[in-house]
Short mmCIF file of C-alpha atoms in Angstrom, two decimals:
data_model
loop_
_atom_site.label_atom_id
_atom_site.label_comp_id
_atom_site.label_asym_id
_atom_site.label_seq_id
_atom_site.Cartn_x
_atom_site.Cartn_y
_atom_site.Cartn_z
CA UNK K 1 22.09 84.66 34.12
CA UNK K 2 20.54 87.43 36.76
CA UNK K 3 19.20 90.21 36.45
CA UNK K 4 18.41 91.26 40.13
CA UNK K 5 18.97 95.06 40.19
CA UNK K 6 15.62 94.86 37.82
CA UNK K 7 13.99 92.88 39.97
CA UNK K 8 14.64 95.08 42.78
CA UNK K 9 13.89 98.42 40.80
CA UNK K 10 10.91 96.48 39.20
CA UNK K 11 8.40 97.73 41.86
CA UNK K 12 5.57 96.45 40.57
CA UNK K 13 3.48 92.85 41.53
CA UNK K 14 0.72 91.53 39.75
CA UNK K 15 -1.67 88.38 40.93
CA UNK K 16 1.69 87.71 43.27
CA UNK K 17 4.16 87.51 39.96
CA UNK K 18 6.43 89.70 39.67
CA UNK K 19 6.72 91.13 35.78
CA UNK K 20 10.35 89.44 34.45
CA UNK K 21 10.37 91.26 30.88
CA UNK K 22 9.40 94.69 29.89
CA UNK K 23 5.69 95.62 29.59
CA UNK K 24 6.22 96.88 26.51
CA UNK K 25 6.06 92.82 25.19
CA UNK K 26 2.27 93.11 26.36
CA UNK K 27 1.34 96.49 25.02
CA UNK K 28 -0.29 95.34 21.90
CA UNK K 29 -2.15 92.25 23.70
CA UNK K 30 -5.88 92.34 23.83
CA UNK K 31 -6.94 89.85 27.22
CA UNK K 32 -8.97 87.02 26.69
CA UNK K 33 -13.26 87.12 26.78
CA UNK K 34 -14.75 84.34 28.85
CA UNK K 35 -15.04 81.31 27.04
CA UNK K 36 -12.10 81.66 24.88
CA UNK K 37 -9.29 78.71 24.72
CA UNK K 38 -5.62 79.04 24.44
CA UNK K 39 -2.72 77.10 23.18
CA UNK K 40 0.34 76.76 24.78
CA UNK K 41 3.59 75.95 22.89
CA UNK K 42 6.18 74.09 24.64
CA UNK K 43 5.26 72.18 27.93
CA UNK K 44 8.47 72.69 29.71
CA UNK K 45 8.46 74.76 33.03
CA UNK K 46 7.53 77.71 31.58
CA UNK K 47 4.67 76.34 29.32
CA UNK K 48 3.27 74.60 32.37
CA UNK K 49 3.41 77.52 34.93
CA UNK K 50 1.48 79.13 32.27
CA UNK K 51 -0.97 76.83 32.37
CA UNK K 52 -1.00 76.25 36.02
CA UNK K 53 -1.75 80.12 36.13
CA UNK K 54 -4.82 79.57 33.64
CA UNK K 55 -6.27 76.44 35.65
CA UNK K 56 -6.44 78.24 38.61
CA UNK K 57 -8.32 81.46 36.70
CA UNK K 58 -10.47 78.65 35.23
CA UNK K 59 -9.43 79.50 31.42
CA UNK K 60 -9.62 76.41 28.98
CA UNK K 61 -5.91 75.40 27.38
CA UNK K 62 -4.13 72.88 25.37
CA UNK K 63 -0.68 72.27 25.51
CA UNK K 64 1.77 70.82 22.93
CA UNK K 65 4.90 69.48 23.40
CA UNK K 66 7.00 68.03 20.64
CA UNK K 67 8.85 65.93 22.64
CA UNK K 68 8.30 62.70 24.37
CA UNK K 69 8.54 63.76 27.54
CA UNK K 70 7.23 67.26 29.37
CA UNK K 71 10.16 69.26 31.38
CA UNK K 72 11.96 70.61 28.77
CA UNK K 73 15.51 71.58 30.02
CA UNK K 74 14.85 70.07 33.55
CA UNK K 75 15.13 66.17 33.79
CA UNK K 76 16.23 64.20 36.62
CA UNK K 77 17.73 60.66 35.91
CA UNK K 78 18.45 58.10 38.28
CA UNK K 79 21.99 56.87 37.69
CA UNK K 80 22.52 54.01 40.24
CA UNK K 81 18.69 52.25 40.66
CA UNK K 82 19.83 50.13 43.81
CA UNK K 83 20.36 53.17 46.00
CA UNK K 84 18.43 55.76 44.23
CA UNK K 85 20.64 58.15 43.49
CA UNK K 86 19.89 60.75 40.96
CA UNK K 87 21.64 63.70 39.10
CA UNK K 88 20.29 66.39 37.02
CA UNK K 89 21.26 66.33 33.30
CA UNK K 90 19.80 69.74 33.24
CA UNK K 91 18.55 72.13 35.47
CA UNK K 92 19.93 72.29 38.17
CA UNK K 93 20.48 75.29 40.74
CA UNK K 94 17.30 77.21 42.50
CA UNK K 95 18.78 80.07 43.79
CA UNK K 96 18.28 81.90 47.54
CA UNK K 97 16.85 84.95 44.98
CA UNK K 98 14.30 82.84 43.09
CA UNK K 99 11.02 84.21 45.34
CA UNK K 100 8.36 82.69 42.48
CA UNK K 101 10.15 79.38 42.18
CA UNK K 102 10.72 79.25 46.11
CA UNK K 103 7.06 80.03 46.28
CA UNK K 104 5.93 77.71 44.04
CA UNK K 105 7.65 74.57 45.50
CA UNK K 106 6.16 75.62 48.56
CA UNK K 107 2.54 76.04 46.81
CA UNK K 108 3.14 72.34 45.13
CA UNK K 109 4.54 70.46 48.40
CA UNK K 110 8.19 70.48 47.36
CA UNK K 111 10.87 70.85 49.59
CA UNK K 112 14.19 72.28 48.85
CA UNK K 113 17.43 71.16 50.64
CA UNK K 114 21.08 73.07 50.47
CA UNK K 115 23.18 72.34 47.34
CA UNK K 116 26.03 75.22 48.13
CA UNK K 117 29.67 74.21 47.22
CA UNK K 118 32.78 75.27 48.48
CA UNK K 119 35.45 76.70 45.78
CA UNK K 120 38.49 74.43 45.08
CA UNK K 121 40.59 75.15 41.68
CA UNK K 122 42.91 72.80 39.68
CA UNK K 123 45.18 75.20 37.59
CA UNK K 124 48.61 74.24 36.02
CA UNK K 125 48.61 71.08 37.76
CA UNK K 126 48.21 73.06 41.38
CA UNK K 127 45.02 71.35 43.27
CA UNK K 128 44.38 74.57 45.66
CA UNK K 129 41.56 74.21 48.96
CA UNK K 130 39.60 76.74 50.21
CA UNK K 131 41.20 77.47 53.20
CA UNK K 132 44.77 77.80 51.36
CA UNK K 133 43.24 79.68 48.63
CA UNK K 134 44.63 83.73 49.09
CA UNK K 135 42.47 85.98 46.85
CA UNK K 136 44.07 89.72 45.45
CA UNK K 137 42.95 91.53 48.12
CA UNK K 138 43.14 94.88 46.38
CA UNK K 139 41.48 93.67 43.67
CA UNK K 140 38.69 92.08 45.47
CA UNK K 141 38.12 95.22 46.90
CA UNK K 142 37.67 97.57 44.14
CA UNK K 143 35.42 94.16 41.89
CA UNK K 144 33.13 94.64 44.76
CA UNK K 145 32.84 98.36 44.29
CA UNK K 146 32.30 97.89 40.65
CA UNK K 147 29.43 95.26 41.68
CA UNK K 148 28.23 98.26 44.36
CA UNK K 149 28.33 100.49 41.97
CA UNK K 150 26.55 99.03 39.09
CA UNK K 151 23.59 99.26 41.06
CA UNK K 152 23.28 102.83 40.61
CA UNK K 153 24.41 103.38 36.71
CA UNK K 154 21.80 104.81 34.89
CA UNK K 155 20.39 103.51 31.58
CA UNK K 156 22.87 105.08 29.15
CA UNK K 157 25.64 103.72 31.40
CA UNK K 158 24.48 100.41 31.48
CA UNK K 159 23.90 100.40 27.32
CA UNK K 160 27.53 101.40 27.28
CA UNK K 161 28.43 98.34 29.06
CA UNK K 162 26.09 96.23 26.94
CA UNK K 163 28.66 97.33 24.06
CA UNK K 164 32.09 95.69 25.28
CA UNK K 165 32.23 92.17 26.23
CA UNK K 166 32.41 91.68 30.16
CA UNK K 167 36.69 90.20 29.60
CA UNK K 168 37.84 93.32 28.01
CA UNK K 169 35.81 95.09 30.88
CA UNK K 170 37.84 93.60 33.36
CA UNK K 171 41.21 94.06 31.88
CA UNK K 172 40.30 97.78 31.54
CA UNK K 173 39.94 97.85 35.15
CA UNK K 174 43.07 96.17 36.11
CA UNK K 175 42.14 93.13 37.00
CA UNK K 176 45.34 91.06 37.95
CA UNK K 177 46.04 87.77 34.77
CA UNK K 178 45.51 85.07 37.81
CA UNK K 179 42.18 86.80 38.98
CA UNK K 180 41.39 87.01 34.79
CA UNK K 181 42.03 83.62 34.10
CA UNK K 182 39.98 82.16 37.51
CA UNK K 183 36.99 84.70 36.43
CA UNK K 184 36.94 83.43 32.89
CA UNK K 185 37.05 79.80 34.15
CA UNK K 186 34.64 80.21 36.75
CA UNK K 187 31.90 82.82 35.00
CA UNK K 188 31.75 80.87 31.74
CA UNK K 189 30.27 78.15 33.96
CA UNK K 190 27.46 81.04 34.57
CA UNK K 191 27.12 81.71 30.98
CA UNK K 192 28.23 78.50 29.05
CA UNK K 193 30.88 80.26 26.66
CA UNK K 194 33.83 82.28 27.00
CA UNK K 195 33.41 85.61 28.75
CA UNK K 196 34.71 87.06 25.50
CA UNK K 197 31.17 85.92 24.20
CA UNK K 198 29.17 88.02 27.22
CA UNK K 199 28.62 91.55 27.09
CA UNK K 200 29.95 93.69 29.98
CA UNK K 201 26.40 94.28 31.22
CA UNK K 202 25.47 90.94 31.15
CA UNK K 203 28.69 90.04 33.15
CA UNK K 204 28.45 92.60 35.73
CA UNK K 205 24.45 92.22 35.86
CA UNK K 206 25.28 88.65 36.96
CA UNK K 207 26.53 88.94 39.59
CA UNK K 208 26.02 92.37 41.51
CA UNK K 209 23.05 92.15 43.99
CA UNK K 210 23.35 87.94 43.72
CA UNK K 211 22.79 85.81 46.85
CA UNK K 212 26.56 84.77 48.19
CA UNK K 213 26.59 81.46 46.41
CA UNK K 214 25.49 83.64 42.81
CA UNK K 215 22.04 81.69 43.23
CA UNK K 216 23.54 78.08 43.25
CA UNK K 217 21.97 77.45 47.30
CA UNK K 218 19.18 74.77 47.26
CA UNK K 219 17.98 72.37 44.83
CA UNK K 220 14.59 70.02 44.96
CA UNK K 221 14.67 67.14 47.17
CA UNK K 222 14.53 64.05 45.19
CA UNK K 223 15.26 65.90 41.76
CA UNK K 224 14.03 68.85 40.28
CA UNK K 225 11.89 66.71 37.71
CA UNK K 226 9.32 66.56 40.72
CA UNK K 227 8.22 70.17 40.12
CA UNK K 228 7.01 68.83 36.41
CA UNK K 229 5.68 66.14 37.81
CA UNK K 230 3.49 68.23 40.58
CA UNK K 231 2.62 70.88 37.61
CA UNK K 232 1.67 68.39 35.44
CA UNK K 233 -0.80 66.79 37.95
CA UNK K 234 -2.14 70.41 38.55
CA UNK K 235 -2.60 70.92 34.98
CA UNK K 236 -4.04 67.83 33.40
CA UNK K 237 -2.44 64.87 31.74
CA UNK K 238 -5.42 64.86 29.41
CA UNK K 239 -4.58 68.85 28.52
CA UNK K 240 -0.82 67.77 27.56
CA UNK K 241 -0.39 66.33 24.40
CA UNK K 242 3.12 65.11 23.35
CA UNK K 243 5.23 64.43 20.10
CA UNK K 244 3.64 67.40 18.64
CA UNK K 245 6.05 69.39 16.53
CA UNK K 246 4.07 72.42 15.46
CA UNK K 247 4.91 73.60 12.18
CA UNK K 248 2.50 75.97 11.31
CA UNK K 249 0.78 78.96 12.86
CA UNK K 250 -1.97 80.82 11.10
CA UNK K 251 -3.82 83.78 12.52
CA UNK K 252 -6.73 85.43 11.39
CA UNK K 253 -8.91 88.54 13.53
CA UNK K 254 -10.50 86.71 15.43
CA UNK K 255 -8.06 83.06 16.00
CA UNK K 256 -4.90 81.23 15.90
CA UNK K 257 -4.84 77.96 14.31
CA UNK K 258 -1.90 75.46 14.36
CA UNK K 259 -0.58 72.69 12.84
CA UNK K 260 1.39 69.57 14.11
CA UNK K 261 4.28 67.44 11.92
CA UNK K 262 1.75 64.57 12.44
CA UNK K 263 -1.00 66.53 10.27
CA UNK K 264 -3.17 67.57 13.34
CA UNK K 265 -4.34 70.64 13.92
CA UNK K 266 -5.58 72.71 16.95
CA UNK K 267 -7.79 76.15 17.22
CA UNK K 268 -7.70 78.49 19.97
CA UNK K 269 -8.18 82.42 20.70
CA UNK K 270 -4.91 82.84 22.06
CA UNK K 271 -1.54 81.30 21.92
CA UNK K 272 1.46 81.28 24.61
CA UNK K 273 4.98 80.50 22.96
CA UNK K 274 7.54 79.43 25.41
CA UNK K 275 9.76 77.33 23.00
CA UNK K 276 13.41 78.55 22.50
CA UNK K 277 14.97 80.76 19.46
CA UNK K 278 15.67 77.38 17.01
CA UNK K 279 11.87 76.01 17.47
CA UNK K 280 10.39 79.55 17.12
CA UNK K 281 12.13 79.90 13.39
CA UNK K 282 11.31 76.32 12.68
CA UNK K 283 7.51 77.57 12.21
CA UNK K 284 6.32 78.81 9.02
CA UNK K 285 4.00 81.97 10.66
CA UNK K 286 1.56 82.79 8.68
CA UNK K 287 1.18 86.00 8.75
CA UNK K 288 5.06 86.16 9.09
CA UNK K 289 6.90 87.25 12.54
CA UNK K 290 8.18 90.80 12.39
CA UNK K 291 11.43 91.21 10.29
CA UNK K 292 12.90 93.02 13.53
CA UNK K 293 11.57 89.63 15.85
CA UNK K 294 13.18 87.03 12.92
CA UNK K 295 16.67 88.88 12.73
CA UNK K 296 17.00 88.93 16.51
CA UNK K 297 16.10 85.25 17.33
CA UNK K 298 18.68 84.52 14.40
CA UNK K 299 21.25 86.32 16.25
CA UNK K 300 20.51 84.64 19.74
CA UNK K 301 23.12 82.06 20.76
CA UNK K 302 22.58 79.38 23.11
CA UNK K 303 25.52 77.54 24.87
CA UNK K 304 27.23 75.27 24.36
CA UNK K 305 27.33 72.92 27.77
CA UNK K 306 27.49 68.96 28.57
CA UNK K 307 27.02 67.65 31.99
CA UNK K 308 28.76 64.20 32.09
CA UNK K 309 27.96 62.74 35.58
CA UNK K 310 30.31 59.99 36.72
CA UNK K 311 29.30 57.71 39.95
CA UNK K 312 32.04 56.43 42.27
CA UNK K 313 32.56 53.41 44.63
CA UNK K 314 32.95 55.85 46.85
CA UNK K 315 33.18 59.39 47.89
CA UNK K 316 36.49 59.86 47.88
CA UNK K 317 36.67 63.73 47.87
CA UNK K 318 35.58 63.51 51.91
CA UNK K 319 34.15 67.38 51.36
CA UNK K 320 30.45 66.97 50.74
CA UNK K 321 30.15 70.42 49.28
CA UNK K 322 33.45 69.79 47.01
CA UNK K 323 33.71 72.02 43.42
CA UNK K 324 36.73 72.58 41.58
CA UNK K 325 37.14 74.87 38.82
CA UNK K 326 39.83 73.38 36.47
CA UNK K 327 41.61 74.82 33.32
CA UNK K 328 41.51 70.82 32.13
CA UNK K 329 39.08 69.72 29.48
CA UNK K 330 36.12 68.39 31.85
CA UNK K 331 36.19 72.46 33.18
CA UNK K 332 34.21 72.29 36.03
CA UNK K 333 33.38 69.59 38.90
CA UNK K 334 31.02 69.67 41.40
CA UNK K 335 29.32 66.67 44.01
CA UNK K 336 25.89 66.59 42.57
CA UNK K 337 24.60 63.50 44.96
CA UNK K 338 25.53 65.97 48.57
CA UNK K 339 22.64 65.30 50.74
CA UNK K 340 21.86 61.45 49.12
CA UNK K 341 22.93 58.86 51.15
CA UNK K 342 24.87 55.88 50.80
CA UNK K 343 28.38 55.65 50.25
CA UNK K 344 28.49 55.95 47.02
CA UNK K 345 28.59 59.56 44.86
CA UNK K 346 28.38 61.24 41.86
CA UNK K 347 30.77 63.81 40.90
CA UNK K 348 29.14 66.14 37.70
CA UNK K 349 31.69 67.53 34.80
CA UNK K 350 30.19 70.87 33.64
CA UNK K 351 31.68 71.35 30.62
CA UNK K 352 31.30 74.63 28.00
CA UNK K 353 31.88 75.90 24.93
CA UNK K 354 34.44 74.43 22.46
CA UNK K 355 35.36 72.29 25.51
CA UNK K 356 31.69 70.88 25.20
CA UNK K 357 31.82 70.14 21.70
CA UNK K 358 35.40 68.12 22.20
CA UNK K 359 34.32 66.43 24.80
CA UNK K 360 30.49 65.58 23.26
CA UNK K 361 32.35 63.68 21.11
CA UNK K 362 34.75 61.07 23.50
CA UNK K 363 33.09 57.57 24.08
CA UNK K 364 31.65 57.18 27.46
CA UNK K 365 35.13 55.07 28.48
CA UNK K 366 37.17 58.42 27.21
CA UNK K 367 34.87 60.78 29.11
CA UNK K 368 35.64 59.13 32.07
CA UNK K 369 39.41 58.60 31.63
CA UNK K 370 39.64 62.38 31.00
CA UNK K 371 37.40 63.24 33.92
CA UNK K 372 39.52 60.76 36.26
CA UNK K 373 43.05 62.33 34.73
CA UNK K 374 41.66 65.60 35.68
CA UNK K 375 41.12 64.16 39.30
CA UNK K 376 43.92 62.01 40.12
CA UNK K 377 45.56 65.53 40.32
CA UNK K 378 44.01 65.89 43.68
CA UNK K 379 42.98 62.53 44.82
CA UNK K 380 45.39 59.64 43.69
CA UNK K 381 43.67 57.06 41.45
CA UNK K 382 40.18 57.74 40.67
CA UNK K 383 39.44 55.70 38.14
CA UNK K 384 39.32 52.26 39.69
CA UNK K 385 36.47 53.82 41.84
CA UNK K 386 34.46 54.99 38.53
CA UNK K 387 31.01 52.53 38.15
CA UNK K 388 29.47 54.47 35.45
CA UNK K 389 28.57 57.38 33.95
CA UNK K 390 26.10 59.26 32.31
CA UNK K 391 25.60 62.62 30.08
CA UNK K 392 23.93 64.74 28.11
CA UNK K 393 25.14 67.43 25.32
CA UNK K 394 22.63 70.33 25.25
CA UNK K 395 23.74 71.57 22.14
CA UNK K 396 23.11 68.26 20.51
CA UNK K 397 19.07 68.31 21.71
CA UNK K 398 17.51 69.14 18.31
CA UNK K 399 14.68 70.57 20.23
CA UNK K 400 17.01 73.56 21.71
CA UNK K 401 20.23 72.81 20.33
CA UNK K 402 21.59 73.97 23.22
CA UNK K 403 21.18 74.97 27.22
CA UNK K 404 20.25 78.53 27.16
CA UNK K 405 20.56 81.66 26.13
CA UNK K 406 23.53 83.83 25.77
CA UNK K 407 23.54 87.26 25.12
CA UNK K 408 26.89 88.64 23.25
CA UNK K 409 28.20 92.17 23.00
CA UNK K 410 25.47 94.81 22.41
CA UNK K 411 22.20 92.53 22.57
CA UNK K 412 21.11 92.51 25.90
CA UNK K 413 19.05 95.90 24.28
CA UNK K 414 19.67 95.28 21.05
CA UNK K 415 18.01 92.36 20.12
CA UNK K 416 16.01 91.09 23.54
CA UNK K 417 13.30 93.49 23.58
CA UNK K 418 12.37 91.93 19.93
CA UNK K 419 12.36 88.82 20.41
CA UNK K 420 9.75 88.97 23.50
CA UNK K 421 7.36 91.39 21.18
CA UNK K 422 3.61 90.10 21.07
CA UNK K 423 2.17 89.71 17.71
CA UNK K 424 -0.84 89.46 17.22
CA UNK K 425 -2.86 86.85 19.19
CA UNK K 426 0.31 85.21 20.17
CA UNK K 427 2.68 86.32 23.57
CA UNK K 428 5.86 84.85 24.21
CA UNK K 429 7.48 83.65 27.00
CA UNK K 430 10.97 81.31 28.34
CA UNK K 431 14.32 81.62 30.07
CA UNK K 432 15.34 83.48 26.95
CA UNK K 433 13.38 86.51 27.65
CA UNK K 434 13.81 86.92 31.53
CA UNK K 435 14.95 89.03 33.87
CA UNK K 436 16.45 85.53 35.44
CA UNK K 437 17.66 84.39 32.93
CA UNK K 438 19.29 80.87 32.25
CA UNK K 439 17.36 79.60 35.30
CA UNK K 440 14.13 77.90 36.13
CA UNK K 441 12.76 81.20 37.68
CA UNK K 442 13.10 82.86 34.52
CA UNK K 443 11.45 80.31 32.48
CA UNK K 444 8.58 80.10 35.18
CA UNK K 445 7.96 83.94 35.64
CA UNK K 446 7.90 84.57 32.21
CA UNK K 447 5.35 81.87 31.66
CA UNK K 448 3.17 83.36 34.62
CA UNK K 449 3.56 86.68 33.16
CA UNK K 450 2.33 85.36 29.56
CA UNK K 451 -0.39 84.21 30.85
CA UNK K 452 -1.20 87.18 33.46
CA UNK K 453 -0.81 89.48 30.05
CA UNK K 454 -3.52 87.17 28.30
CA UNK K 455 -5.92 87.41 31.44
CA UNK K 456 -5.64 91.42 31.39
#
């Protein structure tokens, strides 16, 4: 999700990062004294930009990850090893609007290549193109003046809107059933669950002020994974250390001291948080979180979403920038390989919600066959192209248990501002908690900011 009218209104830079979430998080933070050492939870995008921001002010760190692996949400895989081509199985878009991240690829040596898509649908058995596509013009018109015009609500406005969920908005502003049923198809691909799930503001928020493609415009060349990869080699291998599942924190006056699954421990001044709701609650705090912070990351949802990438013989879809929007059970298709060559390509199923947990649960033979039904619509016979496939169910990850956050009726400010709250010697920071959130800008401004907070 977006939240650019902030950004805009935000006014404010600091050390070149722009602040994502409120100040108010940071009011209570005392900055670190020279020599001090701080841990870093989570070693995901956010956990290393962080770092990253640390290294370069020359502040000691640790980082633990409990997984395997450092990335987090983002990881690249290489589906077909003779030509090379690879699909994300999680993050995915970086957006025209995402300055920091832009900047940062630029910083690291990363180059960024279009991954815009043109807008086919597949409803009731109708495959429709974009140039026979005909919009409600009257409607259009007055949904952009509502996108205009959020812009300039004030506060109490937009806390109304944070009360109603962002359908029922719509319907009480006329919006035609076709135009309701494409939106709710094609925004709960933005949020991961129904837009009965999404507050008004949170809807609305989305997508006023967005970049024309709603921030889906470039992605990394050769897979996102390589901006890990670079941030890793900035930070250290040797300050990463991996399959550690904190499980305690303790704080005193003058420390925080943790404590791994595996029985280690680790001591530092500070400590950055960047893992999501699930992993926070998983720690016994010692003293305890805030009643106020543990009711509110109780109440946050993440969605639901599996990406189930399936790689073809061939490209037969012809239109490199090809995404439908279906009311079938795969939901949402899109050509996740444009700008790899060969002629093979990968078409990606983005599937949420209930859909998600349905089709989690097919074998990888019924994942395709439903995938391929869905297509044939369009294309003929699909599935005699199909080589293989390859997915992953976010909700599944034990780690996250799911893809991101999602913020329901009446908790964009009712629950948000708690669950970023510093306490103590510990700051918090992820996609969760962002301005951007839901996308790798969030996760990494957030994780500058942490550390920017710590640094005074």
């Amino acid at each position: 999700m977006q939240r650019r009218n902030f950004l805009r209104k935000a006014g404010f830079l600091t050390t070149g990062a722009l602040l994502s979430h409120s100040t108010q998080a940071y009011q209570n933070v005392t900055p670190i004294q020279k020599g001090d050492h701080v841990l870093i939870l989570g070693a995901g995008v956010s956990g290393l930009s962080a770092a990253y921001m640390l290294q370069k002010r020359g502040v000691a760190y640790t980082l633990l990850e409990a997984r395997s692996r450092t990335g987090g949400r983002i990881l690249t895989h290489t589906i077909d090893k003779d030509t090379g081509l690879h699909v994300e199985l999680g993050a995915e878009w970086v957006g025209a609007s995402h300055k920091r991240l832009l900047a940062l690829c630029k910083e690291l040596g990363l180059e960024v290549e279009d991954h815009s898509f043109r807008f086919y649908s597949l409803l009731q058995g109708q495959y429709t193109t974009p140039d026979t596509y005909q919009p409600d013009v009257a409607w259009d018109k007055k949904y952009k003046g509502l996108l205009e015009g959020f812009l300039t609500k004030s506060e109490k406005e937009k806390k109304r809107l944070d009360k109603i969920d962002w359908w029922r908005y719509l319907v009480s502003q006329g919006i035609p059933d076709r135009e309701l049923e494409i939106r709710e198809l094609n925004d709960s691909t933005d949020f991961g669950e129904s837009i009965r799930n999404v507050s008004a503001y949170s809807g609305i928020s989305e997508y006023a002020g967005s970049s024309p493609n709603n921030e889906m415009d470039f992605k990394i060349k050769g897979g996102n994974t390589q901006l890990i990869e670079k941030l890793t080699e900035k930070v250290g291998t040797d300050k990463i250390l991996k399959n550690k599942k904190v499980t305690h924190v303790y704080q005193d006056n003058k420390q925080v001291k943790v404590t791994c699954k595996d029985g280690t421990t680790y001591t530092g001044h500070k400590l950055i948080c960047t893992l999501p709701a699930v992993a926070v609650l998983d720690i016994q705090w010692n003293p305890v979180l805030p009643e106020l912070q543990i009711e509110a990351l109780q109440q946050l949802q993440y969605a639901r979403i599996i990406k189930s990438s399936v790689l073809f013989t061939e490209r037969f879809w012809k239109d490199e920038a090809l995404s439908i929007v279906s009311d079938t059970l795969p939901h949402y298709f899109f050509h996740t390989t444009k700008n790899q060559p060969g002629p093979k390509g990968v078409l990606t199923s983005y599937t949420i919600g209930d859909k998600a947990h349905i089709f989690s649960r097919l074998s990888t033979k019924q994942k395709i066959s439903r995938i391929c039904q869905a297509l044939d619509t369009a294309f003929g016979d699909t599935e005699s192209l199909a080589e293989t496939a390859v997915y992953y169910y976010w909700a599944d990850d034990a780690i996250t248990q799911g893809a991101y956050a999602i913020y329901d009726v009446n908790q964009w400010y009712g629950i948000r501002e708690a669950i970023a709250q510093s306490f103590k010697h510990v700051v918090f920071a992820g996609e969760h908690i962002a301005e951007w959130q839901g996308f790798m800008e969030g996760a990494i401004q957030t994780g500058e900011d942490a550390a920017l907070a710590l640094l005074g």
